[in-house]
Coordinates of C-alpha atoms and ligand atoms in Angstrom, one line a residue:
Chain A
X1 CA 66.6 129.8 115.3
X2 CA 69.5 127.8 116.8
X3 CA 72.7 129.4 117.9
X4 CA 75.4 129.0 115.3
X5 CA 78.3 126.6 115.8
X6 CA 80.6 128.1 113.3
X7 CA 80.6 131.8 112.6
X8 CA 82.7 133.3 109.8
X9 CA 82.7 137.1 109.4
X10 CA 84.5 139.3 106.9
X11 CA 86.9 136.5 106.0
X12 CA 89.6 137.5 103.5
X13 CA 92.1 135.0 102.2
X14 CA 94.7 134.7 99.5
X15 CA 96.0 132.0 97.3
X16 CA 99.6 132.8 96.5
X17 CA 99.6 136.6 96.1
X18 CA 96.0 136.8 94.7
X19 CA 93.2 137.7 97.0
X20 CA 90.5 135.0 96.5
X21 CA 88.0 135.6 99.3
X22 CA 86.9 139.2 99.6
X23 CA 85.0 139.2 102.9
X24 CA 82.9 136.1 103.5
X25 CA 80.1 135.9 106.1
X26 CA 78.8 132.5 106.9
X27 CA 77.4 130.6 109.7
X28 CA 76.7 126.9 110.3
X29 CA 74.2 125.7 112.8
X30 CA 74.6 122.5 114.9
X31 CA 73.4 119.4 113.0
X32 CA 72.8 121.1 109.7
X33 CA 74.0 120.4 106.2
X34 CA 75.1 123.6 104.6
X35 CA 75.9 123.4 100.9
X36 CA 78.1 125.9 99.1
X37 CA 77.7 126.0 95.3
X38 CA 79.2 128.2 92.7
X39 CA 81.2 128.2 89.5
X40 CA 84.8 126.9 89.1
X41 CA 87.3 129.3 90.6
X42 CA 84.7 131.0 92.9
X43 CA 86.8 130.3 95.9
X44 CA 84.8 127.4 97.5
X45 CA 87.8 125.2 98.2
X46 CA 89.8 128.2 99.5
X47 CA 86.9 129.0 101.9
X48 CA 86.9 125.4 103.3
X49 CA 90.7 125.5 103.5
X50 CA 90.7 128.9 105.3
X51 CA 88.2 127.6 107.8
X52 CA 90.3 124.5 108.4
X53 CA 93.4 126.6 108.9
X54 CA 95.2 125.3 105.7
X55 CA 95.2 128.8 104.2
X56 CA 95.7 131.7 106.6
X57 CA 93.1 134.4 106.9
X58 CA 94.3 137.9 106.0
X59 CA 91.4 139.6 107.7
X60 CA 88.1 138.6 109.4
X61 CA 87.2 136.3 112.1
X62 CA 86.3 132.7 112.5
X63 CA 84.7 131.3 115.7
X64 CA 83.8 127.8 116.7
X65 CA 81.1 127.7 119.4
X66 CA 82.1 131.2 120.3
X67 CA 85.8 130.5 120.5
X68 CA 88.0 132.4 118.1
X69 CA 90.0 130.0 115.9
X70 CA 91.3 132.6 113.3
X71 CA 94.9 132.1 112.6
X72 CA 95.3 128.7 114.2
X73 CA 97.2 126.2 112.1
X74 CA 95.4 123.3 110.6
X75 CA 96.6 120.8 113.1
X76 CA 95.2 122.9 115.9
X77 CA 91.9 123.5 114.2
X78 CA 91.2 119.8 113.6
X79 CA 91.8 119.1 117.3
X80 CA 89.1 121.6 118.1
X81 CA 86.6 119.6 116.0
X82 CA 86.7 120.8 112.4
X83 CA 87.8 118.1 109.9
X84 CA 88.5 118.7 106.3
X85 CA 87.9 116.1 103.5
X86 CA 89.7 117.9 100.8
X87 CA 89.2 118.2 97.1
X88 CA 90.3 115.2 95.0
X89 CA 90.3 113.1 98.1
X90 CA 94.1 113.2 98.7
X91 CA 94.4 109.6 99.6
X92 CA 97.9 108.2 100.1
X93 CA 98.7 105.6 97.5
X94 CA 101.3 103.9 99.6
X95 CA 99.3 103.6 102.9
X96 CA 96.7 101.0 103.7
X97 CA 93.1 101.7 104.4
X98 CA 93.6 101.0 108.0
X99 CA 96.6 103.3 108.2
X100 CA 94.5 106.1 106.7
X101 CA 91.9 105.7 109.4
X102 CA 94.3 105.5 112.2
X103 CA 96.2 108.5 111.0
X104 CA 92.9 110.4 111.0
X105 CA 92.7 109.8 114.7
X106 CA 96.3 109.9 115.8
X107 CA 96.2 113.4 117.1
X108 CA 93.9 112.1 119.9
X109 CA 96.1 109.1 120.4
X110 CA 98.1 110.2 123.5
X111 CA 95.0 110.7 125.6
X112 CA 92.7 108.2 124.1
X113 CA 94.8 105.4 122.9
X114 CA 92.3 102.6 123.2
X115 CA 89.5 104.7 121.9
X116 CA 91.4 105.5 118.7
X117 CA 91.8 101.8 118.0
X118 CA 88.1 101.2 118.6
X119 CA 87.0 104.3 116.7
X120 CA 87.9 102.6 113.4
X121 CA 84.6 100.9 113.8
X122 CA 82.8 104.2 113.2
X123 CA 83.8 104.8 109.6
X124 CA 83.6 101.1 109.0
X125 CA 80.0 101.1 110.2
X126 CA 79.1 103.9 107.9
X127 CA 81.0 102.5 104.9
X128 CA 81.2 98.7 105.4
X129 CA 83.3 98.5 102.3
X130 CA 86.2 100.0 104.3
X131 CA 86.2 96.8 106.4
X132 CA 86.7 94.6 103.4
X133 CA 89.4 96.9 102.1
X134 CA 91.2 97.1 105.4
X135 CA 94.7 95.9 104.1
X136 CA 94.5 97.4 100.7
X137 CA 96.7 100.3 99.6
X138 CA 95.0 103.7 99.0
X139 CA 96.3 103.8 95.5
X140 CA 94.6 100.5 94.5
X141 CA 91.1 101.7 95.4
X142 CA 88.4 102.9 93.0
X143 CA 87.3 106.6 93.1
X144 CA 84.2 105.8 95.1
X145 CA 86.2 103.7 97.6
X146 CA 88.8 106.5 97.9
X147 CA 86.1 109.0 98.6
X148 CA 84.6 106.8 101.3
X149 CA 88.1 106.4 102.8
X150 CA 88.7 110.2 102.7
X151 CA 85.4 110.8 104.6
X152 CA 86.1 107.9 107.0
X153 CA 89.6 109.4 107.7
X154 CA 88.0 112.8 108.3
X155 CA 85.5 111.3 110.7
X156 CA 88.3 109.7 112.8
X157 CA 89.0 113.1 114.2
X158 CA 85.6 112.9 115.8
X159 CA 84.7 116.3 114.4
X160 CA 81.8 118.5 115.2
X161 CA 82.0 120.0 111.7
X162 CA 82.9 118.1 108.6
X163 CA 84.1 120.2 105.6
X164 CA 83.5 118.2 102.5
X165 CA 84.9 119.4 99.2
X166 CA 83.2 118.0 96.1
X167 CA 82.7 114.4 97.3
X168 CA 80.7 113.5 94.2
X169 CA 83.4 114.5 91.7
X170 CA 83.8 111.7 89.2
X171 CA 81.5 109.3 91.0
X172 CA 78.5 107.4 89.7
X173 CA 75.0 108.3 91.1
X174 CA 74.8 105.1 93.2
X175 CA 77.9 105.9 95.2
X176 CA 76.9 109.5 95.5
X177 CA 73.6 108.3 97.0
X178 CA 75.4 106.0 99.4
X179 CA 77.6 108.9 100.6
X180 CA 74.6 111.3 100.9
X181 CA 72.7 108.7 103.0
X182 CA 75.8 108.2 105.2
X183 CA 76.0 112.0 105.9
X184 CA 72.4 112.1 106.7
X185 CA 72.7 109.2 109.2
X186 CA 75.7 110.9 110.8
X187 CA 73.8 114.1 111.2
X188 CA 70.9 112.3 112.9
X189 CA 73.0 110.0 115.0
X190 CA 75.8 112.3 116.1
X191 CA 74.5 115.7 115.4
X192 CA 77.3 116.2 112.9
X193 CA 77.4 119.5 111.1
X194 CA 78.4 119.3 107.4
X195 CA 79.6 122.1 105.1
X196 CA 79.4 120.6 101.7
X197 CA 80.9 122.1 98.6
X198 CA 79.3 120.7 95.5
X199 CA 79.4 121.2 91.7
X200 CA 76.6 118.7 91.5
X201 CA 73.9 121.2 92.4
X202 CA 71.1 118.7 92.1
X203 CA 72.7 116.5 94.7
X204 CA 73.5 119.5 96.9
X205 CA 69.9 120.8 96.8
X206 CA 68.5 117.4 97.6
X207 CA 70.8 117.0 100.7
X208 CA 71.2 120.4 102.2
X209 CA 69.2 122.3 104.7
X210 CA 70.6 125.6 103.5
X211 CA 72.6 126.6 100.5
X212 CA 75.0 129.5 99.9
X213 CA 75.9 130.5 96.4
X214 CA 79.5 131.8 95.9
X215 CA 80.8 133.8 93.0
X216 CA 84.2 135.4 92.6
X217 CA 85.1 135.3 96.3
X218 CA 81.8 136.5 97.6
X219 CA 78.6 134.9 98.8
X220 CA 75.9 136.3 96.5
X221 CA 72.9 134.4 97.6
X222 CA 71.7 132.2 100.4
X223 CA 68.6 130.4 101.5
X224 CA 66.9 127.1 101.8
X225 CA 66.9 124.8 98.7
X226 CA 63.3 125.7 98.1
X227 CA 63.9 129.4 98.3
X228 CA 66.8 129.1 95.9
X229 CA 64.9 127.0 93.5
X230 CA 62.3 129.6 93.4
X231 CA 64.9 132.2 92.5
X232 CA 64.9 132.9 88.8
X233 CA 68.6 133.4 88.4
X234 CA 69.6 130.1 90.1
X235 CA 67.6 127.9 87.9
X236 CA 69.0 129.4 84.8
X237 CA 72.6 129.5 86.0
X238 CA 73.0 126.2 87.8
X239 CA 70.2 123.8 87.0
X240 CA 69.5 124.2 83.3
X241 CA 66.1 123.9 81.7
X242 CA 63.5 121.5 82.7
X243 CA 64.9 120.7 86.2
X244 CA 62.3 119.7 88.7
X245 CA 62.8 119.3 92.4
X246 CA 63.4 115.6 93.0
X247 CA 61.0 113.6 95.2
Chain B
X1 CA 137.2 85.1 91.2
X2 CA 137.8 85.2 94.9
X3 CA 139.3 88.7 94.4
X4 CA 136.0 89.9 93.0
X5 CA 134.0 88.3 95.7
X6 CA 136.0 90.0 98.4
X7 CA 135.8 93.3 96.6
X8 CA 132.0 92.8 96.4
X9 CA 132.0 92.3 100.2
X10 CA 134.0 95.4 100.6
X11 CA 131.6 97.2 98.4
X12 CA 128.7 95.8 100.5
X13 CA 130.3 97.1 103.7
X14 CA 130.8 100.5 102.2
X15 CA 127.2 100.5 100.8
X16 CA 125.8 99.7 104.3
X17 CA 127.7 102.8 105.7
X18 CA 126.3 104.9 102.9
X19 CA 122.8 103.6 103.7
X20 CA 123.1 104.9 107.3
X21 CA 123.8 108.3 105.8
X22 CA 121.4 108.2 102.9
X23 CA 118.4 107.1 104.9
X24 CA 118.4 110.2 107.1
X25 CA 119.3 112.6 104.3
X26 CA 116.5 111.2 102.1
X27 CA 113.8 111.3 104.7
X28 CA 114.7 114.8 105.8
X29 CA 114.4 115.9 102.2
X30 CA 111.3 114.0 101.6
X31 CA 109.5 115.5 104.6
X32 CA 110.6 119.2 104.3
X33 CA 112.4 119.6 101.0
X34 CA 115.5 120.7 102.9
X35 CA 118.8 119.3 101.8
X36 CA 120.8 119.0 104.9
X37 CA 124.2 120.0 103.8
X38 CA 125.5 119.5 107.3
X39 CA 124.8 115.8 107.1
X40 CA 128.5 115.0 106.2
X41 CA 129.5 117.1 109.2
X42 CA 127.5 114.8 111.5
X43 CA 129.3 111.9 110.0
X44 CA 132.7 113.5 110.5
X45 CA 131.9 114.5 114.0
X46 CA 130.8 111.0 114.7
X47 CA 134.2 109.6 113.7
X48 CA 136.2 112.3 115.6
X49 CA 134.0 112.0 118.7
X50 CA 134.5 108.2 118.6
X51 CA 138.3 108.7 118.7
X52 CA 138.0 110.9 121.7
X53 CA 135.4 108.7 123.4
X54 CA 137.5 105.6 122.9
X55 CA 140.5 107.4 124.3
X56 CA 138.5 108.5 127.2
X57 CA 136.4 105.5 128.1
X58 CA 138.5 102.8 126.5
X59 CA 135.5 101.2 125.0
X60 CA 134.5 101.2 121.3
X61 CA 131.0 100.0 122.2
X62 CA 130.3 102.9 124.6
X63 CA 131.4 105.3 121.9
X64 CA 129.2 103.5 119.4
X65 CA 126.2 104.1 121.6
X66 CA 127.0 107.5 123.2
X67 CA 128.2 109.4 120.2
X68 CA 125.1 108.9 118.0
X69 CA 123.0 110.0 121.1
X70 CA 125.1 113.1 121.5
X71 CA 124.9 113.9 117.8
X72 CA 121.2 113.3 117.8
X73 CA 120.9 115.9 120.5
X74 CA 123.0 118.3 118.4
X75 CA 120.7 117.7 115.5
X76 CA 117.7 118.3 117.6
X77 CA 119.1 121.6 118.8
X78 CA 120.1 122.7 115.3
X79 CA 116.6 122.0 114.0
X80 CA 114.7 123.4 117.0
X81 CA 116.8 126.6 117.5
X82 CA 117.9 127.5 114.0
X83 CA 115.9 125.7 111.2
X84 CA 112.5 126.1 112.8
X85 CA 112.5 129.9 112.8
X86 CA 113.2 129.8 109.0
X87 CA 110.1 127.7 108.2
X88 CA 108.2 130.7 106.9
X89 CA 111.1 131.6 104.7
X90 CA 112.2 129.9 101.5
X91 CA 113.9 126.4 101.4
X92 CA 117.0 128.1 100.1
X93 CA 117.4 130.0 103.4
X94 CA 117.2 126.7 105.3
X95 CA 119.6 125.0 103.0
X96 CA 122.1 127.9 103.3
X97 CA 121.8 127.6 107.1
X98 CA 122.7 123.9 107.0
X99 CA 125.6 124.8 104.7
X100 CA 126.8 127.3 107.3
X101 CA 126.7 124.6 109.9
X102 CA 128.7 122.3 107.7
X103 CA 131.5 124.9 107.7
X104 CA 131.2 125.4 111.5
X105 CA 131.5 121.7 112.1
X106 CA 134.4 121.5 109.7
X107 CA 136.3 124.3 111.4
X108 CA 135.6 123.1 114.9
X109 CA 136.9 119.7 114.0
X110 CA 140.1 121.0 112.5
X111 CA 140.6 123.2 115.5
X112 CA 140.0 120.5 118.1
X113 CA 141.3 117.3 116.4
X114 CA 143.9 118.8 114.0
X115 CA 144.7 118.3 110.4
X116 CA 146.2 114.8 110.5
X117 CA 144.6 111.7 109.2
X118 CA 143.6 109.7 112.3
X119 CA 142.2 106.2 112.6
X120 CA 140.6 104.0 115.2
X121 CA 141.4 100.4 115.9
X122 CA 138.5 97.9 115.5
X123 CA 137.1 96.8 118.8
X124 CA 138.6 93.7 120.5
X125 CA 137.1 90.6 119.0
X126 CA 136.5 92.2 115.7
X127 CA 140.1 93.2 115.0
X128 CA 141.1 90.0 113.2
X129 CA 140.7 88.6 109.7
X130 CA 138.8 85.4 109.5
X131 CA 139.1 82.6 106.9
X132 CA 136.6 83.2 104.1
X133 CA 136.5 81.8 100.5
X134 CA 139.9 80.2 101.0
X135 CA 141.5 83.5 102.1
X136 CA 141.1 86.0 104.9
X137 CA 138.6 88.8 105.4
X138 CA 138.5 91.4 108.1
X139 CA 135.8 90.3 110.6
X140 CA 135.0 94.0 111.4
X141 CA 133.7 94.5 107.8
X142 CA 131.4 91.5 108.2
X143 CA 130.2 93.2 111.4
X144 CA 129.5 96.4 109.5
X145 CA 127.5 94.5 106.8
X146 CA 125.5 92.8 109.5
X147 CA 124.9 96.0 111.4
X148 CA 123.8 97.8 108.3
X149 CA 121.5 95.0 107.3
X150 CA 120.0 95.0 110.8
X151 CA 119.5 98.8 110.8
X152 CA 117.9 98.6 107.4
X153 CA 115.5 95.9 108.6
X154 CA 114.7 97.9 111.7
X155 CA 114.1 101.1 109.8
X156 CA 111.9 99.2 107.3
X157 CA 109.8 97.8 110.1
X158 CA 109.8 101.1 112.0
X159 CA 108.7 103.0 109.0
X160 CA 106.3 100.4 107.6
X161 CA 104.7 99.1 110.8
X162 CA 104.5 101.8 113.4
X163 CA 102.4 104.8 114.1
X164 CA 105.2 107.2 113.8
X165 CA 106.3 105.5 110.6
X166 CA 102.9 106.0 109.1
X167 CA 103.0 109.6 110.0
X168 CA 106.4 110.0 108.4
X169 CA 105.3 108.3 105.2
X170 CA 102.1 110.3 105.1
X171 CA 104.1 113.5 105.6
X172 CA 106.6 112.6 102.9
X173 CA 103.9 111.9 100.4
X174 CA 101.5 114.8 101.2
X175 CA 102.5 117.1 104.0
X176 CA 99.5 119.4 103.8
X177 CA 97.1 116.5 104.1
X178 CA 99.0 115.1 107.1
X179 CA 98.8 118.5 108.8
X180 CA 95.1 118.8 108.0
X181 CA 94.6 115.5 109.9
X182 CA 96.1 117.1 113.0
X183 CA 99.6 115.6 112.7
X184 CA 102.2 118.0 114.0
X185 CA 104.5 117.7 111.0
X186 CA 107.0 120.2 112.5
X187 CA 107.5 117.9 115.5
X188 CA 107.8 114.8 113.3
X189 CA 110.4 116.6 111.2
X190 CA 112.4 117.6 114.3
X191 CA 112.4 114.0 115.3
X192 CA 113.5 112.8 111.8
X193 CA 116.2 115.4 111.6
X194 CA 117.6 114.4 115.0
X195 CA 117.4 110.7 114.1
X196 CA 119.1 111.4 110.8
X197 CA 121.9 113.2 112.6
X198 CA 122.3 110.3 115.0
X199 CA 122.4 107.8 112.1
X200 CA 125.0 109.9 110.3
X201 CA 127.0 110.0 113.6
X202 CA 126.7 106.2 113.9
X203 CA 128.0 105.8 110.4
X204 CA 131.0 108.0 111.3
X205 CA 131.7 105.8 114.4
X206 CA 131.4 102.6 112.4
X207 CA 133.5 104.0 109.5
X208 CA 136.4 105.2 111.6
X209 CA 138.1 101.8 111.9
X210 CA 137.8 101.3 108.1
X211 CA 138.4 104.6 106.5
X212 CA 139.9 106.8 109.3
X213 CA 139.0 110.4 109.6
X214 CA 140.5 113.6 108.3
X215 CA 139.6 117.1 107.4
X216 CA 137.4 117.2 104.3
X217 CA 135.9 113.8 104.8
X218 CA 132.7 115.5 105.7
X219 CA 132.2 117.1 102.3
X220 CA 133.5 114.1 100.4
X221 CA 131.0 111.9 102.3
X222 CA 128.2 114.4 101.7
X223 CA 128.7 114.3 98.0
X224 CA 128.6 110.5 97.8
X225 CA 125.5 110.5 100.0
X226 CA 123.8 113.0 97.7
X227 CA 124.6 110.8 94.7
X228 CA 123.1 107.8 96.5
X229 CA 119.9 109.7 97.4
X230 CA 119.5 111.0 93.8
X231 CA 120.2 107.6 92.4
X232 CA 117.8 105.8 94.8
X233 CA 115.0 108.4 94.6
X234 CA 114.2 111.1 97.1
X235 CA 112.3 110.3 100.2
X236 CA 112.2 106.5 99.8
X237 CA 113.8 104.1 102.2
X238 CA 114.1 101.2 99.7
X239 CA 115.6 103.8 97.3
X240 CA 118.3 104.7 99.9
X241 CA 119.0 101.1 100.5
X242 CA 119.5 99.9 97.0
X243 CA 121.0 103.1 95.9
X244 CA 123.6 102.8 98.7
X245 CA 124.5 99.2 97.8
X246 CA 124.8 100.1 94.1
X247 CA 127.0 103.2 94.7
X248 CA 129.0 101.2 97.4
X249 CA 129.8 98.5 94.8
X250 CA 130.4 100.9 91.9
X251 CA 132.8 103.1 94.0
X252 CA 134.7 100.1 95.4
X253 CA 135.1 98.4 92.1
X254 CA 135.9 101.7 90.5
X255 CA 138.7 102.3 93.0
X256 CA 140.2 98.9 92.4
X257 CA 139.8 98.6 88.7
X258 CA 140.2 102.2 87.4
X259 CA 141.7 104.0 90.4
X260 CA 142.2 107.3 88.6
X261 CA 138.7 107.3 87.4
X262 CA 136.7 106.1 90.4
X263 CA 134.6 109.2 90.9
X264 CA 134.0 109.6 87.2
X265 CA 132.6 106.0 87.1
X266 CA 130.2 106.9 90.0
X267 CA 129.0 110.0 88.2
X268 CA 128.5 108.0 85.0
X269 CA 126.3 105.5 86.9
X270 CA 124.3 108.3 88.4
X271 CA 123.9 109.9 84.9
X272 CA 122.8 106.6 83.4
X273 CA 120.2 106.0 86.2
X274 CA 118.8 109.5 85.8
X275 CA 118.5 109.1 82.0
X276 CA 116.5 105.9 82.4
X277 CA 114.6 107.0 85.5
X278 CA 114.7 110.8 86.1
X279 CA 113.2 110.4 89.6
X280 CA 115.8 107.7 90.7
X281 CA 115.4 104.0 91.0
X282 CA 112.6 104.1 93.5
X283 CA 111.5 107.7 93.2
X284 CA 107.8 108.4 92.7
X285 CA 106.2 111.4 91.1
X286 CA 108.6 114.3 90.4
X287 CA 108.2 117.1 92.7
Ligands
ATP1 N1 98.1 128.1 94.4 C1 97.4 129.1 93.9 N2 98.0 130.2 93.6 C2 97.3 131.3 93.0 N3 95.9 131.2 92.8 C3 95.3 130.1 93.1 C4 96.0 129.0 93.6 N4 95.1 128.0 93.8 C5 93.9 128.5 93.4 N5 94.0 129.7 92.9 C6 93.0 130.6 92.4 O1 92.1 130.9 93.5 C7 90.7 131.0 93.0 C8 89.8 130.1 93.8 O2 90.2 128.8 93.8 P1 89.4 127.6 94.5 O3 90.1 126.4 94.3 O4 89.1 128.1 95.9 O5 88.0 127.7 93.7 P2 86.8 126.6 93.7 O6 85.6 127.4 93.9 O7 87.1 125.6 94.7 O8 86.9 126.0 92.2 P3 86.6 124.6 91.7 O9 85.1 124.5 91.6 O10 87.2 124.5 90.4 O11 87.1 123.6 92.7 C9 90.8 130.6 91.5 O12 90.7 131.7 90.7 C10 92.1 129.9 91.4 O13 92.7 130.1 90.1
MG2 MG1 87.4 123.6 94.6

């Protein structure tokens, strides 16, 4: 077993005045894709946001490669190598594709000015469409293009861990496959760790190394996709009848 | 006909002054949802400090450069020392704080510069009227129009084409996302706040030879600027620009054509715009 890169223990977080996460334990290992699935309102987005420092932790501990990052603001967390690609993409309608990418890297700009300019080639290499769309405004892109942009923007931070919140939402299977392939390539080439929140359980199971199932603010089950598929409850609750493991 | 054209030019000059004020107020609001009620105070201090600086140095141009710098520094301190600690509180607390500063500025000015209306001579070279449209027009006002247009162009480029500008636009449209990318929005806001204060101060310097300065001008100006920002749409630079020109013209023509009703006309225009476009001429989604 490899040492964990991200370690979350006993994490409690609120949205507004409601406690949404009631003590989450989770670890992510270097280079793995960890999927988090669960019903609407389970707290999946809150968990990603809490790891990224967008929502403060009320209790518990988060460490990145052994270093505590609990309580750090989002802008500090991203500098340490955790990049959030949020739910519903959050693309800026009035900014161009290139501006999005550059903004994703600007916190490194002072020290690595020329690098940031060159780094744009990384997301463009992964999603060549971004190169064609360079001057287009975010608001004029299709859903799939926006998702590629959101991921590309997140990659500009040169993260060690990418937190991806429902990238397949509203996208056709072809685009989903393209994104999944891209993640896989990144993991192989750069050793990127991905924590992937998905409603599309089929896609998640096919991509992930390990899966955690979340319900009402707790992780209720975890294991490899094969283990979870063998679990009687999972099949019934998430996959419906007649589902077979793809490929 | 010539009369109306000249009035239109006057309105344009006034509109450009309003733009210098509205641009800062609007961006500050767009970024942090804080209405800076001390904005008129920066304008008034700009005018008063220009009087003193001209008396002291003898040069309008030194005043026009130094005074905005000083007020930018004051804005920086105000934000850094007083607004910043209130980030975790409600916006109302922050707005009340700026309101408090508006009164502090007002009292300080009355104490130091007195209660009389004072005015400043236009700088040498711009103190004459030049022939225009078969009559004469003050050259200083043409200078104000040109300066306002240049500032608008510079701001448009700065906001649209630079790194910092992209950060500001991103923060105005979606602050949380900008933060999640590692952009220190707090620092960006401090910069915008200080810059807004400097622009308001510049407006005060530039306005002093046209409108003079007197106690109460701060709140008068604040109200007109708020109208401009509401009419143009919060947080948008084009909105501030066209809103300023519109209100500048409406106010100027209102004052010449229906002097007793000028302010009413301005309010009516604001109401009309808001009925047709509740988020202002260039405003996007309602917040
Ligand atoms: N701003 C808020 N104020 C109060 N409660 C909130 C707020 N945002 C979300 N919640 C609540 O927090 C809980 C968890 O929300 P969260 O978005 O983390 O769930 P999720 O698992 O990502 O759901 P989905 O699959 O729908 O995206 C939900 O019950 C939701 O109603
Ligand atoms: Mg969610």
